mmCIF file of C-alpha atoms in Angstrom:
data_model
loop_
_atom_site.group_PDB
_atom_site.id
_atom_site.type_symbol
_atom_site.label_atom_id
_atom_site.label_comp_id
_atom_site.label_asym_id
_atom_site.label_seq_id
_atom_site.Cartn_x
_atom_site.Cartn_y
_atom_site.Cartn_z
ATOM 1 C CA MET A 16 -19.030 -30.389 43.950
ATOM 2 C CA SER A 17 -19.095 -31.780 40.919
ATOM 3 C CA ASP A 18 -15.688 -32.142 38.438
ATOM 4 C CA THR A 19 -18.258 -32.543 34.802
ATOM 5 C CA THR A 20 -19.268 -29.475 33.085
ATOM 6 C CA GLU A 21 -22.520 -29.590 32.129
ATOM 7 C CA LEU A 22 -22.897 -28.461 28.220
ATOM 8 C CA PRO A 23 -26.040 -25.797 27.513
ATOM 9 C CA ALA A 24 -29.113 -27.944 26.267
ATOM 10 C CA GLY A 25 -29.676 -27.192 23.030
ATOM 11 C CA PRO A 26 -27.150 -26.777 19.688
ATOM 12 C CA PRO A 27 -25.198 -23.619 19.660
ATOM 13 C CA ASP A 28 -25.929 -20.328 18.780
ATOM 14 C CA VAL A 29 -23.485 -20.071 15.973
ATOM 15 C CA GLU A 30 -24.594 -16.701 15.288
ATOM 16 C CA ALA A 31 -22.626 -15.230 18.079
ATOM 17 C CA TRP A 32 -19.990 -16.339 17.205
ATOM 18 C CA THR A 33 -16.380 -14.139 15.310
ATOM 19 C CA CYS A 34 -13.766 -14.979 13.547
ATOM 20 C CA PRO A 35 -9.923 -13.315 13.719
ATOM 21 C CA ALA A 36 -9.955 -14.174 10.149
ATOM 22 C CA PRO A 37 -12.562 -12.614 7.146
ATOM 23 C CA LEU A 38 -14.637 -15.445 5.702
ATOM 24 C CA ARG A 39 -15.236 -15.420 2.352
ATOM 25 C CA ASP A 40 -18.582 -15.911 1.481
ATOM 26 C CA ARG A 41 -19.983 -12.873 2.246
ATOM 27 C CA SER A 42 -23.281 -10.517 1.814
ATOM 28 C CA ARG A 43 -22.360 -7.676 3.672
ATOM 29 C CA VAL A 44 -19.395 -4.960 3.543
ATOM 30 C CA VAL A 45 -16.188 -6.057 6.016
ATOM 31 C CA MET A 46 -13.141 -4.877 6.778
ATOM 32 C CA GLY A 47 -11.611 -6.794 4.441
ATOM 33 C CA HIS A 48 -12.672 -5.384 1.796
ATOM 34 C CA GLY A 49 -10.701 -2.384 2.422
ATOM 35 C CA GLY A 50 -7.623 -3.960 2.693
ATOM 36 C CA GLY A 51 -5.377 -4.202 -0.378
ATOM 37 C CA GLY A 52 -5.968 -7.639 -0.291
ATOM 38 C CA ALA A 53 -7.589 -10.699 -1.867
ATOM 39 C CA LEU A 54 -11.330 -9.526 -1.072
ATOM 40 C CA SER A 55 -10.240 -5.857 -2.168
ATOM 41 C CA ALA A 56 -9.551 -7.623 -5.825
ATOM 42 C CA GLU A 57 -12.789 -9.825 -5.111
ATOM 43 C CA LEU A 58 -14.968 -6.269 -4.969
ATOM 44 C CA VAL A 59 -13.578 -4.742 -7.196
ATOM 45 C CA GLN A 60 -13.880 -7.772 -10.326
ATOM 46 C CA GLN A 61 -17.187 -8.719 -8.865
ATOM 47 C CA ILE A 62 -18.745 -5.405 -8.325
ATOM 48 C CA PHE A 63 -17.407 -2.264 -9.844
ATOM 49 C CA ALA A 64 -15.440 -2.948 -12.491
ATOM 50 C CA PRO A 65 -18.711 -4.671 -14.319
ATOM 51 C CA ALA A 66 -20.393 -1.357 -12.881
ATOM 52 C CA PHE A 67 -17.581 0.754 -14.554
ATOM 53 C CA GLY A 68 -16.147 -1.068 -17.729
ATOM 54 C CA GLY A 69 -13.518 1.004 -20.285
ATOM 55 C CA GLU A 70 -10.970 0.250 -21.491
ATOM 56 C CA VAL A 71 -8.326 2.879 -19.380
ATOM 57 C CA LEU A 72 -9.991 1.124 -16.149
ATOM 58 C CA SER A 73 -9.092 -2.082 -17.856
ATOM 59 C CA GLN A 74 -5.512 -1.117 -16.647
ATOM 60 C CA MET A 75 -5.901 -1.959 -12.979
ATOM 61 C CA GLY A 76 -2.511 0.503 -11.742
ATOM 62 C CA ASP A 77 -1.694 2.454 -9.169
ATOM 63 C CA ALA A 78 -2.643 5.016 -11.858
ATOM 64 C CA ALA A 79 -4.531 5.226 -15.152
ATOM 65 C CA VAL A 80 -2.415 5.845 -17.470
ATOM 66 C CA LEU A 81 -4.314 7.583 -20.697
ATOM 67 C CA THR A 82 -3.985 10.150 -23.668
ATOM 68 C CA LEU A 83 -5.386 13.822 -23.379
ATOM 69 C CA GLY A 84 -4.694 15.604 -26.675
ATOM 70 C CA GLY A 85 -1.754 14.010 -27.654
ATOM 71 C CA THR A 86 -0.226 13.937 -24.156
ATOM 72 C CA ARG A 87 -0.122 10.876 -21.880
ATOM 73 C CA LEU A 88 -1.570 11.548 -18.238
ATOM 74 C CA ALA A 89 -1.322 9.661 -15.220
ATOM 75 C CA PHE A 90 -4.033 9.997 -13.594
ATOM 76 C CA SER A 91 -5.198 8.441 -9.750
ATOM 77 C CA THR A 92 -7.465 8.579 -7.171
ATOM 78 C CA ASP A 93 -7.188 8.018 -3.187
ATOM 79 C CA SER A 94 -8.819 7.700 -0.141
ATOM 80 C CA TYR A 95 -7.946 7.948 3.040
ATOM 81 C CA VAL A 96 -9.067 6.862 6.468
ATOM 82 C CA VAL A 97 -6.505 6.593 8.779
ATOM 83 C CA ARG A 98 -6.943 6.209 12.642
ATOM 84 C CA PRO A 99 -5.373 8.426 14.679
ATOM 85 C CA LEU A 100 -5.257 11.168 12.926
ATOM 86 C CA PHE A 101 -1.244 11.938 14.041
ATOM 87 C CA PHE A 102 0.954 9.668 14.313
ATOM 88 C CA PRO A 103 4.726 9.679 14.434
ATOM 89 C CA GLY A 104 6.374 10.784 11.286
ATOM 90 C CA GLY A 105 3.006 12.191 9.782
ATOM 91 C CA SER A 106 -0.523 12.739 9.797
ATOM 92 C CA ILE A 107 -3.761 12.478 7.546
ATOM 93 C CA GLY A 108 -2.498 15.091 5.424
ATOM 94 C CA ASP A 109 0.915 13.985 4.431
ATOM 95 C CA LEU A 110 -1.282 10.661 3.788
ATOM 96 C CA ALA A 111 -3.182 12.529 1.768
ATOM 97 C CA VAL A 112 -0.361 13.863 -0.509
ATOM 98 C CA ASN A 113 2.242 11.175 -0.545
ATOM 99 C CA GLY A 114 0.219 8.674 -1.639
ATOM 100 C CA THR A 115 -1.826 10.218 -4.435
ATOM 101 C CA VAL A 116 2.290 11.333 -5.672
ATOM 102 C CA ASN A 117 3.824 8.324 -5.060
ATOM 103 C CA ASP A 118 0.518 6.367 -7.426
ATOM 104 C CA LEU A 119 1.487 8.793 -10.334
ATOM 105 C CA ALA A 120 4.860 7.582 -10.028
ATOM 106 C CA MET A 121 4.732 4.284 -9.526
ATOM 107 C CA SER A 122 3.097 5.241 -13.507
ATOM 108 C CA GLY A 123 6.602 7.192 -13.946
ATOM 109 C CA ALA A 124 5.113 10.563 -13.877
ATOM 110 C CA ARG A 125 6.180 13.342 -12.188
ATOM 111 C CA ALA A 126 2.296 14.290 -10.124
ATOM 112 C CA ALA A 127 1.467 18.538 -11.412
ATOM 113 C CA TYR A 128 -1.648 18.639 -9.573
ATOM 114 C CA LEU A 129 -3.854 17.658 -6.947
ATOM 115 C CA SER A 130 -7.999 17.902 -6.017
ATOM 116 C CA CYS A 131 -8.448 17.239 -2.472
ATOM 117 C CA GLY A 132 -11.953 16.416 -0.806
ATOM 118 C CA PHE A 133 -12.985 16.727 2.916
ATOM 119 C CA VAL A 134 -15.267 15.071 5.376
ATOM 120 C CA LEU A 135 -15.813 16.200 8.350
ATOM 121 C CA GLU A 136 -17.804 14.886 11.057
ATOM 122 C CA GLU A 137 -19.756 17.187 13.095
ATOM 123 C CA GLY A 138 -18.268 18.330 16.501
ATOM 124 C CA VAL A 139 -14.094 17.616 15.165
ATOM 125 C CA GLU A 140 -12.307 20.660 16.184
ATOM 126 C CA LEU A 141 -11.305 23.089 14.100
ATOM 127 C CA ASP A 142 -7.693 23.275 15.351
ATOM 128 C CA VAL A 143 -7.803 19.776 14.696
ATOM 129 C CA VAL A 144 -8.941 20.324 10.830
ATOM 130 C CA ASP A 145 -6.550 23.545 10.983
ATOM 131 C CA ARG A 146 -3.213 21.308 11.539
ATOM 132 C CA VAL A 147 -4.299 18.926 8.838
ATOM 133 C CA ALA A 148 -4.054 21.385 6.149
ATOM 134 C CA LYS A 149 -1.596 22.718 7.295
ATOM 135 C CA ALA A 150 0.516 19.136 7.224
ATOM 136 C CA LEU A 151 -1.214 18.632 3.284
ATOM 137 C CA GLY A 152 -0.168 22.166 2.206
ATOM 138 C CA ALA A 153 3.133 21.367 3.773
ATOM 139 C CA ALA A 154 4.005 18.174 2.260
ATOM 140 C CA ALA A 155 2.357 19.293 -1.499
ATOM 141 C CA ARG A 156 4.760 21.750 -1.793
ATOM 142 C CA THR A 157 7.473 19.336 -0.286
ATOM 143 C CA ALA A 158 6.241 17.321 -3.142
ATOM 144 C CA GLY A 159 6.231 20.073 -5.813
ATOM 145 C CA VAL A 160 2.587 19.825 -6.449
ATOM 146 C CA GLU A 161 -0.199 21.619 -6.694
ATOM 147 C CA VAL A 162 -3.380 21.711 -4.776
ATOM 148 C CA ALA A 163 -5.492 23.038 -7.368
ATOM 149 C CA THR A 164 -9.150 22.277 -6.351
ATOM 150 C CA GLY A 165 -11.162 21.038 -3.747
ATOM 151 C CA ASP A 166 -14.730 20.247 -2.143
ATOM 152 C CA THR A 167 -16.150 19.856 1.476
ATOM 153 C CA LYS A 168 -18.917 18.053 3.117
ATOM 154 C CA VAL A 169 -19.920 17.594 6.955
ATOM 155 C CA VAL A 170 -21.524 14.794 8.089
ATOM 156 C CA GLU A 171 -23.414 14.305 11.154
ATOM 157 C CA SER A 172 -21.645 13.385 14.489
ATOM 158 C CA GLY A 173 -21.340 9.862 14.974
ATOM 159 C CA HIS A 174 -21.552 8.930 10.837
ATOM 160 C CA GLY A 175 -17.594 9.491 10.595
ATOM 161 C CA ASP A 176 -14.518 9.927 13.111
ATOM 162 C CA GLY A 177 -12.825 13.195 12.864
ATOM 163 C CA VAL A 178 -11.434 13.934 9.315
ATOM 164 C CA TYR A 179 -11.418 11.790 5.927
ATOM 165 C CA ILE A 180 -9.815 12.591 2.666
ATOM 166 C CA ASN A 181 -9.971 12.242 -0.759
ATOM 167 C CA THR A 182 -6.956 13.625 -3.151
ATOM 168 C CA ALA A 183 -7.073 12.649 -6.952
ATOM 169 C CA GLY A 184 -3.643 13.494 -8.802
ATOM 170 C CA ILE A 185 -2.890 13.799 -12.711
ATOM 171 C CA GLY A 186 0.914 14.154 -14.115
ATOM 172 C CA VAL A 187 3.268 14.045 -17.550
ATOM 173 C CA VAL A 188 3.878 10.442 -18.190
ATOM 174 C CA PRO A 189 7.904 10.469 -19.923
ATOM 175 C CA ALA A 190 7.977 9.638 -23.643
ATOM 176 C CA GLY A 191 9.536 5.836 -23.738
ATOM 177 C CA VAL A 192 8.984 5.248 -19.905
ATOM 178 C CA ASP A 193 5.783 2.064 -20.443
ATOM 179 C CA LEU A 194 5.631 1.023 -16.282
ATOM 180 C CA ARG A 195 3.508 -1.937 -16.129
ATOM 181 C CA PRO A 196 3.243 -5.312 -15.317
ATOM 182 C CA GLN A 197 2.301 -7.320 -18.581
ATOM 183 C CA ARG A 198 5.912 -6.619 -18.756
ATOM 184 C CA VAL A 199 7.781 -8.686 -16.351
ATOM 185 C CA VAL A 200 9.750 -11.117 -17.702
ATOM 186 C CA PRO A 201 11.911 -13.982 -15.948
ATOM 187 C CA GLY A 202 15.046 -12.888 -15.030
ATOM 188 C CA ASP A 203 13.902 -9.492 -14.097
ATOM 189 C CA VAL A 204 15.380 -7.941 -10.534
ATOM 190 C CA VAL A 205 13.183 -7.178 -7.733
ATOM 191 C CA ILE A 206 14.460 -3.918 -6.143
ATOM 192 C CA VAL A 207 12.913 -2.767 -2.667
ATOM 193 C CA SER A 208 13.918 0.993 -1.712
ATOM 194 C CA GLY A 209 14.592 0.465 2.009
ATOM 195 C CA ALA A 210 13.145 -1.433 4.914
ATOM 196 C CA VAL A 211 10.111 -2.548 4.832
ATOM 197 C CA GLY A 212 7.267 -2.368 7.961
ATOM 198 C CA VAL A 213 7.514 1.066 9.024
ATOM 199 C CA HIS A 214 4.522 3.145 8.189
ATOM 200 C CA GLY A 215 2.196 0.349 9.862
ATOM 201 C CA VAL A 216 3.824 -0.192 13.627
ATOM 202 C CA ALA A 217 4.392 3.727 13.517
ATOM 203 C CA VAL A 218 0.360 3.500 13.143
ATOM 204 C CA MET A 219 -0.426 1.058 15.260
ATOM 205 C CA SER A 220 1.390 1.305 18.094
ATOM 206 C CA VAL A 221 -0.129 5.270 18.705
ATOM 207 C CA ARG A 222 -3.438 3.351 18.012
ATOM 208 C CA GLU A 223 -2.729 0.539 20.343
ATOM 209 C CA GLY A 224 -0.667 2.240 22.854
ATOM 210 C CA LEU A 225 1.465 0.597 22.284
ATOM 211 C CA GLU A 226 5.706 0.858 23.673
ATOM 212 C CA PHE A 227 8.791 -1.526 21.767
ATOM 213 C CA GLY A 228 11.131 0.544 23.277
ATOM 214 C CA VAL A 229 11.788 2.040 20.667
ATOM 215 C CA GLU A 230 9.928 4.896 18.952
ATOM 216 C CA ILE A 231 9.178 3.406 15.570
ATOM 217 C CA GLU A 232 8.153 6.688 13.127
ATOM 218 C CA SER A 233 6.765 5.980 9.580
ATOM 219 C CA ASP A 234 8.044 6.422 6.281
ATOM 220 C CA CYS A 235 5.293 8.171 4.912
ATOM 221 C CA ALA A 236 7.149 9.984 1.923
ATOM 222 C CA ALA A 237 6.739 11.182 -1.839
ATOM 223 C CA LEU A 238 8.597 9.166 -4.192
ATOM 224 C CA GLY A 239 8.491 11.073 -7.263
ATOM 225 C CA GLY A 240 11.977 12.327 -6.879
ATOM 226 C CA LEU A 241 13.905 8.780 -6.284
ATOM 227 C CA VAL A 242 11.833 7.249 -9.150
ATOM 228 C CA GLU A 243 13.100 10.081 -12.182
ATOM 229 C CA ALA A 244 16.620 9.835 -10.371
ATOM 230 C CA MET A 245 15.948 5.578 -11.551
ATOM 231 C CA LEU A 246 14.020 6.720 -14.806
ATOM 232 C CA ALA A 247 17.261 8.934 -15.277
ATOM 233 C CA VAL A 248 19.193 6.059 -15.732
ATOM 234 C CA THR A 249 17.254 4.085 -18.213
ATOM 235 C CA PRO A 250 13.561 4.116 -19.156
ATOM 236 C CA ASP A 251 13.307 0.661 -19.594
ATOM 237 C CA LEU A 252 12.294 0.043 -15.676
ATOM 238 C CA HIS A 253 9.099 -2.946 -16.271
ATOM 239 C CA VAL A 254 7.322 -2.165 -12.934
ATOM 240 C CA LEU A 255 6.815 -0.247 -10.227
ATOM 241 C CA ARG A 256 4.979 -0.284 -6.942
ATOM 242 C CA ASP A 257 4.090 1.258 -3.526
ATOM 243 C CA PRO A 258 3.565 -1.336 -1.358
ATOM 244 C CA THR A 259 0.987 0.058 0.796
ATOM 245 C CA ARG A 260 -2.586 -2.123 2.019
ATOM 246 C CA GLY A 261 -1.194 -5.651 2.020
ATOM 247 C CA GLY A 262 2.206 -4.167 2.171
ATOM 248 C CA LEU A 263 5.348 -5.721 -0.185
ATOM 249 C CA ALA A 264 3.058 -9.699 0.172
ATOM 250 C CA ALA A 265 -0.259 -8.037 -1.241
ATOM 251 C CA THR A 266 2.564 -6.065 -4.044
ATOM 252 C CA LEU A 267 4.498 -8.919 -5.417
ATOM 253 C CA ASN A 268 1.195 -10.622 -5.524
ATOM 254 C CA GLU A 269 -0.468 -8.499 -7.637
ATOM 255 C CA ILE A 270 2.969 -8.436 -10.061
ATOM 256 C CA ALA A 271 3.491 -12.029 -10.298
ATOM 257 C CA ALA A 272 -0.218 -12.525 -10.936
ATOM 258 C CA ALA A 273 -0.498 -9.347 -13.672
ATOM 259 C CA SER A 274 2.437 -10.721 -15.502
ATOM 260 C CA GLY A 275 2.294 -14.757 -15.580
ATOM 261 C CA THR A 276 5.664 -15.411 -14.185
ATOM 262 C CA GLY A 277 6.489 -16.841 -10.485
ATOM 263 C CA VAL A 278 8.589 -14.343 -8.048
ATOM 264 C CA VAL A 279 11.433 -16.180 -5.686
ATOM 265 C CA LEU A 280 11.494 -13.803 -3.021
ATOM 266 C CA GLN A 281 15.357 -13.706 -0.838
ATOM 267 C CA GLU A 282 13.569 -13.399 2.692
ATOM 268 C CA ARG A 283 16.508 -12.765 4.390
ATOM 269 C CA ASP A 284 17.430 -10.026 1.726
ATOM 270 C CA VAL A 285 14.423 -7.960 2.720
ATOM 271 C CA PRO A 286 15.130 -4.731 4.772
ATOM 272 C CA VAL A 287 13.166 -5.279 8.192
ATOM 273 C CA PRO A 288 13.971 -2.664 11.077
ATOM 274 C CA ALA A 289 15.280 -4.681 14.314
ATOM 275 C CA ALA A 290 12.251 -2.655 16.060
ATOM 276 C CA VAL A 291 9.655 -3.690 13.226
ATOM 277 C CA ALA A 292 11.009 -7.358 13.295
ATOM 278 C CA ASN A 293 10.689 -7.513 17.597
ATOM 279 C CA ALA A 294 7.306 -6.131 16.816
ATOM 280 C CA CYS A 295 5.882 -8.211 14.610
ATOM 281 C CA ALA A 296 7.433 -11.392 16.867
ATOM 282 C CA ILE A 297 5.526 -10.300 20.183
ATOM 283 C CA LEU A 298 2.224 -9.323 17.595
ATOM 284 C CA GLY A 299 2.368 -12.518 15.389
ATOM 285 C CA LEU A 300 2.568 -10.235 12.513
ATOM 286 C CA ASP A 301 4.193 -10.869 9.627
ATOM 287 C CA PRO A 302 6.227 -7.840 8.024
ATOM 288 C CA LEU A 303 5.621 -8.560 4.493
ATOM 289 C CA TYR A 304 2.648 -8.347 4.759
ATOM 290 C CA ILE A 305 2.441 -4.867 6.779
ATOM 291 C CA ALA A 306 1.585 -1.145 4.399
ATOM 292 C CA ASN A 307 4.396 0.822 3.719
ATOM 293 C CA GLU A 308 3.732 4.839 2.657
ATOM 294 C CA GLY A 309 8.057 5.633 1.460
ATOM 295 C CA LYS A 310 8.203 2.699 -0.551
ATOM 296 C CA LEU A 311 8.936 1.244 -3.738
ATOM 297 C CA VAL A 312 9.537 -2.065 -5.455
ATOM 298 C CA ALA A 313 11.101 -2.504 -9.062
ATOM 299 C CA PHE A 314 11.128 -5.206 -11.375
ATOM 300 C CA VAL A 315 14.465 -4.061 -12.998
ATOM 301 C CA PRO A 316 15.587 -5.926 -16.326
ATOM 302 C CA ARG A 317 18.617 -7.415 -15.024
ATOM 303 C CA GLU A 318 21.463 -6.202 -17.508
ATOM 304 C CA HIS A 319 20.344 -2.237 -15.922
ATOM 305 C CA ALA A 320 20.251 -3.667 -12.749
ATOM 306 C CA ASP A 321 23.580 -2.910 -10.619
ATOM 307 C CA ALA A 322 23.276 0.874 -12.012
ATOM 308 C CA VAL A 323 19.599 1.334 -11.051
ATOM 309 C CA LEU A 324 19.922 0.002 -7.780
ATOM 310 C CA GLU A 325 22.992 2.696 -7.461
ATOM 311 C CA ALA A 326 20.695 5.335 -8.780
ATOM 312 C CA MET A 327 18.825 4.977 -5.897
ATOM 313 C CA ARG A 328 20.824 3.944 -2.922
ATOM 314 C CA ALA A 329 22.505 7.471 -4.017
ATOM 315 C CA HIS A 330 18.821 9.232 -3.232
ATOM 316 C CA PRO A 331 17.736 9.819 0.355
ATOM 317 C CA LEU A 332 14.638 8.290 0.134
ATOM 318 C CA GLY A 333 16.721 4.681 -1.452
ATOM 319 C CA ALA A 334 19.451 4.491 0.847
ATOM 320 C CA ASP A 335 18.520 1.412 2.254
ATOM 321 C CA SER A 336 17.613 0.142 -1.572
ATOM 322 C CA ALA A 337 18.248 -4.102 -1.567
ATOM 323 C CA VAL A 338 17.498 -6.877 -4.169
ATOM 324 C CA VAL A 339 15.380 -9.010 -3.066
ATOM 325 C CA GLY A 340 14.214 -11.215 -5.223
ATOM 326 C CA GLU A 341 13.742 -11.809 -9.182
ATOM 327 C CA ALA A 342 11.141 -13.085 -11.742
ATOM 328 C CA VAL A 343 10.930 -16.579 -12.651
ATOM 329 C CA GLU A 344 9.481 -19.193 -15.357
ATOM 330 C CA ALA A 345 9.005 -22.008 -12.501
ATOM 331 C CA HIS A 346 5.559 -21.832 -10.728
ATOM 332 C CA PRO A 347 3.394 -17.927 -13.246
ATOM 333 C CA GLY A 348 1.445 -15.932 -10.656
ATOM 334 C CA MET A 349 2.991 -17.324 -7.292
ATOM 335 C CA VAL A 350 5.889 -16.166 -4.442
ATOM 336 C CA VAL A 351 7.929 -18.518 -3.003
ATOM 337 C CA ALA A 352 10.413 -17.441 -0.611
ATOM 338 C CA ARG A 353 13.301 -18.869 0.295
ATOM 339 C CA THR A 354 13.834 -18.588 3.608
ATOM 340 C CA GLY A 355 16.535 -18.005 6.377
ATOM 341 C CA LEU A 356 16.969 -21.204 6.931
ATOM 342 C CA GLY A 357 16.959 -22.914 3.327
ATOM 343 C CA GLY A 358 13.231 -23.641 3.123
ATOM 344 C CA THR A 359 10.640 -22.663 1.069
ATOM 345 C CA ARG A 360 6.982 -21.167 1.742
ATOM 346 C CA VAL A 361 4.438 -19.525 0.048
ATOM 347 C CA VAL A 362 3.477 -15.693 0.145
ATOM 348 C CA ASP A 363 -0.014 -16.111 -0.603
ATOM 349 C CA LEU A 364 -1.994 -12.847 -1.365
ATOM 350 C CA PRO A 365 -3.807 -11.625 2.361
ATOM 351 C CA ILE A 366 -7.314 -12.500 2.494
ATOM 352 C CA GLY A 367 -7.589 -9.097 4.381
ATOM 353 C CA GLU A 368 -5.519 -7.290 6.690
ATOM 354 C CA GLN A 369 -3.060 -7.781 9.350
ATOM 355 C CA LEU A 370 -3.742 -4.205 10.351
ATOM 356 C CA PRO A 371 -7.038 -2.260 8.943
ATOM 357 C CA ARG A 372 -7.348 1.838 8.968
ATOM 358 C CA ILE A 373 -3.282 2.192 8.176
ATOM 359 C CA CYS A 374 -3.832 4.993 5.064
#
């Protein structure tokens, strides 16, 4: 037997190669375009924004804030393609309500009405559709929002994934509330409302059939009541965001870029449950980049930070709130984490997403 290995003649067939990280120079859509990271931002900035234009669209917030008939409204829409449809702590029906309600809440608005569009795949069991619809209705009642209108479409078998849902929502923005990243200034305190990474790991665990010793449940919840408690302390919050796709890391990078400030994150102060940390360690994931569905990030003026934090901890959805960093003048547009070992690392905007199809 020869101890040498013969290589195939001719150049390698690079067309058959795959790469775990999506390449930026693409002529076709890849999964990373839907991940809430750099590829998503490029898709919006290079294709959608130039095509649509408009002053309101340029806000690029979780919800658009506009004035209609003398009333300030928040308006948002989102589509949900999570797989599987049901997971510990929630379902696509819960996400379809809470995700849009939370986008409105991040502008300070209390959601009032939702529209709901179902895209059903031919062959999906009606019992499944019924479960999803009931979960959506229950979530709407819990959030105090009414599903006011809707639509249903059916696509051929093999051209969908059971059930997709789109919801749009509107709500009234209270007077004196102005939440946008451009208001962030150096010295602002960064607060998160609880443990991060829970939703993404919960969905992944059932999708891939993984067990981590304890069941991890999604944090999916409507945050309107928590935001109201914070605004009751002071309407002078600077920005709120819910760190969904791309996780806490993507959210902080977007705020840093839009505000022109730097962000220093105290990594050991970020609340990461042991089960999530262990799962991420096993799978080589970073909890800062994993999606959440029931958490928010707040940039609060330092003089109000203690009172806002106290109000958050008094609310059931903010009991584990923590100060995790601050806005700084240094390294504008960049997020830097101070590690538990005393070093620093750049927390960059993800290109795609570690866990696709989680919302």
